[in-house]
Coordinates of N, CA and C in Angstrom, one line a residue:
M1487 N 0.7 -1.1 -0.3 CA 0.2 -0.2 0.3 C 1.1 1.4 -0.2
N1488 N 1.8 1.2 0.7 CA 2.9 2.0 1.0 C 3.2 2.9 -0.3
D1489 N 4.1 1.8 -1.6 CA 4.5 2.3 -2.7 C 3.1 2.4 -3.7
S1490 N 2.3 2.2 -3.6 CA 1.0 2.4 -4.3 C 0.8 4.1 -3.9
I1491 N 0.4 4.4 -2.9 CA 0.2 5.9 -2.5 C 1.4 6.9 -3.2
K1492 N 2.6 6.3 -2.9 CA 3.5 7.3 -3.1 C 3.6 7.2 -4.8
K1493 N 3.0 6.4 -5.5 CA 3.3 6.5 -7.1 C 2.0 7.2 -7.2
M1494 N 0.8 7.2 -6.5 CA -0.1 8.3 -6.8 C -0.1 9.7 -6.9
L1495 N 1.0 9.9 -5.6 CA 1.4 11.4 -5.5 C 2.8 11.6 -6.0
R1496 N 3.0 10.8 -7.2 CA 4.2 11.1 -8.1 C 5.6 11.1 -7.0
L1497 N 5.9 10.6 -6.0 CA 6.8 10.7 -5.1 C 7.8 9.4 -5.2
I1498 N 9.3 9.6 -5.3 CA 10.1 8.7 -5.2 C 10.9 8.4 -4.5
E1499 N 10.8 9.3 -3.3 CA 11.6 9.4 -2.3 C 11.7 7.7 -1.5
K1500 N 12.3 7.0 -1.5 CA 12.8 5.8 -0.9 C 12.8 5.9 0.8
D1501 N 13.2 7.1 1.5 CA 13.2 7.0 2.8 C 11.7 7.9 3.6
L1502 N 10.5 7.9 2.4 CA 9.6 8.3 2.8 C 8.7 6.8 3.2
M1503 N 7.9 7.0 4.8 CA 7.1 5.8 4.7 C 5.7 6.7 5.1
I1504 N 4.6 5.9 4.5 CA 3.3 6.6 4.5 C 2.7 5.7 5.7
T1505 N 2.0 6.2 6.8 CA 1.8 5.5 7.8 C 0.3 5.5 7.7
E1506 N -0.5 6.4 7.3 CA -2.0 6.6 7.4 C -2.7 7.8 6.6
V1507 N -3.8 7.4 5.9 CA -4.4 8.2 5.1 C -5.8 8.3 5.8
S1508 N -6.3 9.3 5.7 CA -7.5 9.4 6.3 C -8.0 10.7 5.7
Y1509 N -9.8 11.0 6.0 CA -10.3 12.1 5.5 C -10.6 12.7 6.6
E1510 N -10.5 13.9 6.9 CA -10.8 14.7 8.0 C -10.8 16.7 7.5
T1511 N -11.3 16.9 8.7 CA -11.8 18.8 8.4 C -10.6 19.2 8.4
F1512 N -9.7 20.1 7.5 CA -8.9 20.8 7.3 C -9.2 22.1 6.9
Q1513 N -9.0 23.1 7.9 CA -9.4 24.5 7.2 C -10.8 24.5 6.8
K1514 N -11.9 24.1 7.3 CA -13.3 23.8 7.3 C -13.6 23.3 5.7
K1515 N -12.9 22.5 5.2 CA -12.9 21.7 4.3 C -12.6 20.4 4.4
K1516 N -13.1 19.3 3.9 CA -13.1 17.9 4.0 C -11.8 17.7 2.5
T1517 N -11.0 16.9 3.9 CA -9.7 16.9 3.4 C -9.3 15.5 3.0
L1518 N -8.3 15.0 2.5 CA -7.8 13.9 2.4 C -6.3 14.2 2.8
I1519 N -5.9 13.4 4.0 CA -5.0 13.7 4.6 C -3.7 12.4 4.7
V1520 N -2.6 12.7 4.3 CA -1.8 11.6 4.7 C -0.6 11.8 5.4
D1521 N -0.4 10.9 6.4 CA 0.4 10.9 7.7 C 1.9 10.2 6.7
A1522 N 3.0 10.8 7.2 CA 4.3 10.5 6.6 C 5.2 10.3 7.4
V1523 N 6.3 9.9 7.4 CA 7.6 10.2 8.0 C 8.7 9.8 6.9
F1524 N 9.5 10.9 7.2 CA 10.7 10.9 6.3 C 12.1 10.9 7.3
S1525 N 12.7 9.8 7.0 CA 13.6 9.9 8.2 C 15.0 9.0 7.3
P1526 N 15.9 9.7 6.7 CA 16.6 8.9 5.7 C 18.1 8.9 6.8
A1527 N 19.1 8.3 6.5 CA 20.0 7.7 7.3 C 20.9 8.9 7.6
P1528 N 21.6 9.7 8.7 CA 22.4 10.6 8.4 C 23.6 10.6 7.7
H1529 N 24.6 11.1 7.3 CA 25.7 11.2 6.6 C 26.5 12.3 7.4
T1530 N 27.0 13.4 6.7 CA 27.9 14.1 7.8 C 27.3 15.7 8.3
C1531 N 28.0 16.0 9.1 CA 27.2 17.3 9.5 C 27.4 18.4 8.3
R1532 N 26.5 18.8 8.3 CA 26.4 20.1 7.3 C 27.4 21.4 7.5
N1533 N 27.7 21.3 9.2 CA 28.3 22.4 9.2 C 30.0 22.4 9.3
C1534 N 30.4 21.3 10.1 CA 31.9 20.8 10.3 C 32.5 19.8 9.7
G1535 N 31.6 18.6 9.1 CA 31.8 18.0 7.9 C 31.7 16.7 8.9
S1536 N 31.7 16.5 9.9 CA 32.2 15.0 11.0 C 31.1 14.4 10.3
T1537 N 31.8 13.3 10.1 CA 31.2 11.6 9.9 C 30.3 11.4 11.1
V1538 N 29.2 10.6 10.5 CA 28.5 9.9 11.4 C 29.3 9.0 12.9
V1539 N 30.1 8.3 12.5 CA 30.9 7.9 13.8 C 32.3 8.3 13.4
D1540 N 32.8 8.2 14.6 CA 34.5 8.8 14.2 C 35.4 7.5 14.7
G1541 N 36.9 7.6 14.5 CA 37.6 6.8 14.6 C 37.6 5.8 15.6
N1542 N 37.4 6.3 17.0 CA 37.0 5.5 17.8 C 35.8 4.7 18.0
G1543 N 35.2 5.0 17.3 CA 33.5 4.1 17.4 C 32.7 4.7 18.0
K1544 N 32.9 6.2 18.1 CA 31.8 7.0 19.0 C 30.7 7.5 18.1
V1545 N 29.4 7.9 18.1 CA 28.9 8.2 17.5 C 28.3 9.7 17.6
I1546 N 28.7 10.7 16.5 CA 29.0 11.9 16.5 C 27.6 12.7 15.9
V1547 N 27.1 12.3 15.0 CA 25.6 12.5 14.5 C 24.5 11.8 14.7
V1548 N 24.1 12.3 15.5 CA 22.5 11.6 16.1 C 21.2 12.1 15.7
K1549 N 20.0 11.4 15.8 CA 19.0 12.0 15.7 C 18.3 12.4 16.5
N1550 N 17.4 13.5 16.7 CA 17.1 14.0 17.8 C 15.5 14.6 17.3
G1551 N 14.6 13.7 17.3 CA 13.3 14.2 17.0 C 13.0 14.3 15.6
K1552 N 11.5 14.8 15.5 CA 11.4 14.9 14.4 C 10.5 16.3 14.4
K1553 N 10.3 16.8 13.1 CA 9.5 18.1 12.9 C 8.4 18.0 12.0
E1554 N 7.4 18.3 12.4 CA 6.2 18.0 11.6 C 5.8 19.4 10.4
T1555 N 5.8 19.2 9.0 CA 5.2 20.1 8.5 C 3.7 19.7 7.7
I1556 N 3.2 20.7 7.1 CA 2.1 20.2 6.3 C 2.7 20.7 4.8
V1557 N 2.3 19.7 3.9 CA 2.6 19.9 2.5 C 1.4 19.5 1.6
R1558 N 1.1 20.4 0.8 CA -0.4 20.5 0.2 C -0.1 20.3 -1.4
F1559 N -0.7 19.5 -1.8 CA -0.7 18.6 -3.2 C -2.1 19.2 -4.0
E1560 N -2.0 18.7 -5.2 CA -3.1 19.3 -6.2 C -4.2 18.6 -5.7
Q1561 N -5.5 18.8 -6.0 CA -6.6 18.2 -5.5 C -6.4 16.6 -6.2
Y1562 N -7.3 15.8 -5.2 CA -6.9 14.6 -6.0 C -8.8 14.0 -5.9
N1563 N -9.3 13.6 -7.0 CA -10.7 13.5 -7.4 C -11.6 14.7 -6.7
H1564 N -11.1 15.7 -6.9 CA -11.8 17.1 -6.7 C -11.9 17.2 -5.0
M1565 N -11.0 16.8 -4.4 CA -10.9 16.8 -3.3 C -9.2 17.7 -2.5
P1566 N -9.3 18.4 -1.7 CA -8.0 18.7 -1.2 C -7.4 17.6 -0.8
L1567 N -6.0 18.0 -0.9 CA -5.0 16.9 -0.8 C -3.7 17.4 0.5
V1568 N -3.6 16.8 1.5 CA -2.7 17.4 2.1 C -1.8 16.3 3.2
M1569 N -0.8 16.7 3.0 CA 0.4 15.6 4.0 C 1.1 16.0 4.8
R1570 N 1.0 15.4 6.3 CA 1.3 15.5 7.4 C 2.6 15.1 7.2
L1571 N 3.7 15.7 7.7 CA 4.8 14.9 7.3 C 6.1 15.2 8.4
K1572 N 6.4 14.1 9.2 CA 7.3 14.4 10.2 C 9.0 14.3 9.5
K1573 N 9.4 15.2 9.7 CA 10.8 15.0 8.9 C 11.7 14.8 10.2
Q1574 N 12.8 14.2 10.0 CA 13.8 13.5 11.2 C 14.5 14.9 11.3
R1575 N 15.0 15.1 12.7 CA 15.9 16.4 12.9 C 17.2 15.5 13.4
Y1576 N 18.4 16.4 13.2 CA 20.1 15.6 13.5 C 20.6 16.9 14.3
T1577 N 21.2 16.1 15.3 CA 22.3 17.2 16.1 C 23.6 16.3 15.5
C1578 N 25.0 17.4 15.9 CA 26.2 17.3 15.5 C 26.7 17.8 17.0
K1579 N 27.1 16.2 17.5 CA 27.5 16.6 19.0 C 29.1 17.3 19.2
N1580 N 29.9 17.3 17.8 CA 31.2 18.5 17.9 C 30.4 19.1 17.8
C1581 N 29.9 19.9 16.9 CA 29.6 21.6 16.8 C 28.4 22.1 17.1
R1582 N 27.6 21.2 17.7 CA 26.3 21.5 18.4 C 25.2 22.2 17.5
T1583 N 25.3 21.9 16.3 CA 24.4 22.1 14.9 C 23.5 21.2 15.0
H1584 N 22.0 21.9 14.7 CA 20.9 20.9 14.5 C 20.3 21.3 12.9
W1585 N 20.3 20.4 12.0 CA 19.2 20.5 11.0 C 18.6 19.3 10.9
T1586 N 17.4 19.8 9.6 CA 16.3 18.9 9.2 C 16.4 18.3 8.2
A1587 N 15.9 16.7 8.0 CA 16.5 16.1 6.9 C 15.1 17.0 5.5
Q1588 N 16.0 17.0 4.6 CA 15.3 18.0 3.4 C 15.1 16.7 2.3
S1589 N 13.8 16.9 1.4 CA 13.7 16.2 0.3 C 13.4 17.4 -0.6
Y1590 N 13.4 16.9 -2.0 CA 13.2 17.4 -2.9 C 11.7 18.2 -3.2
F1591 N 10.7 17.5 -2.4 CA 9.2 18.3 -2.7 C 8.7 18.6 -1.9
V1592 N 9.7 18.9 -0.8 CA 9.2 20.3 0.6 C 10.1 21.3 0.3

């Protein structure tokens, strides 16, 4: 089901997981709501360039909760379509920088 919904929305993001699809009232309109989580594996720190794990095996870049955003899509079957997307947040222990996972459609 997850891949079928992603195809319907024309999304190719492999780290995007659809968790639920429902009909709700959103801004006084009956709306199709898609709940999703975007949590790619961390790579390097965007600020200092630290790798995920240092030479001693200590984890440097760690997950730090999720940030919820609303993404609006074109109407589907004459009904507004909204995605409640929870994007992964990361923290670098070396430079104390925080950032949120980015996707091409947000």
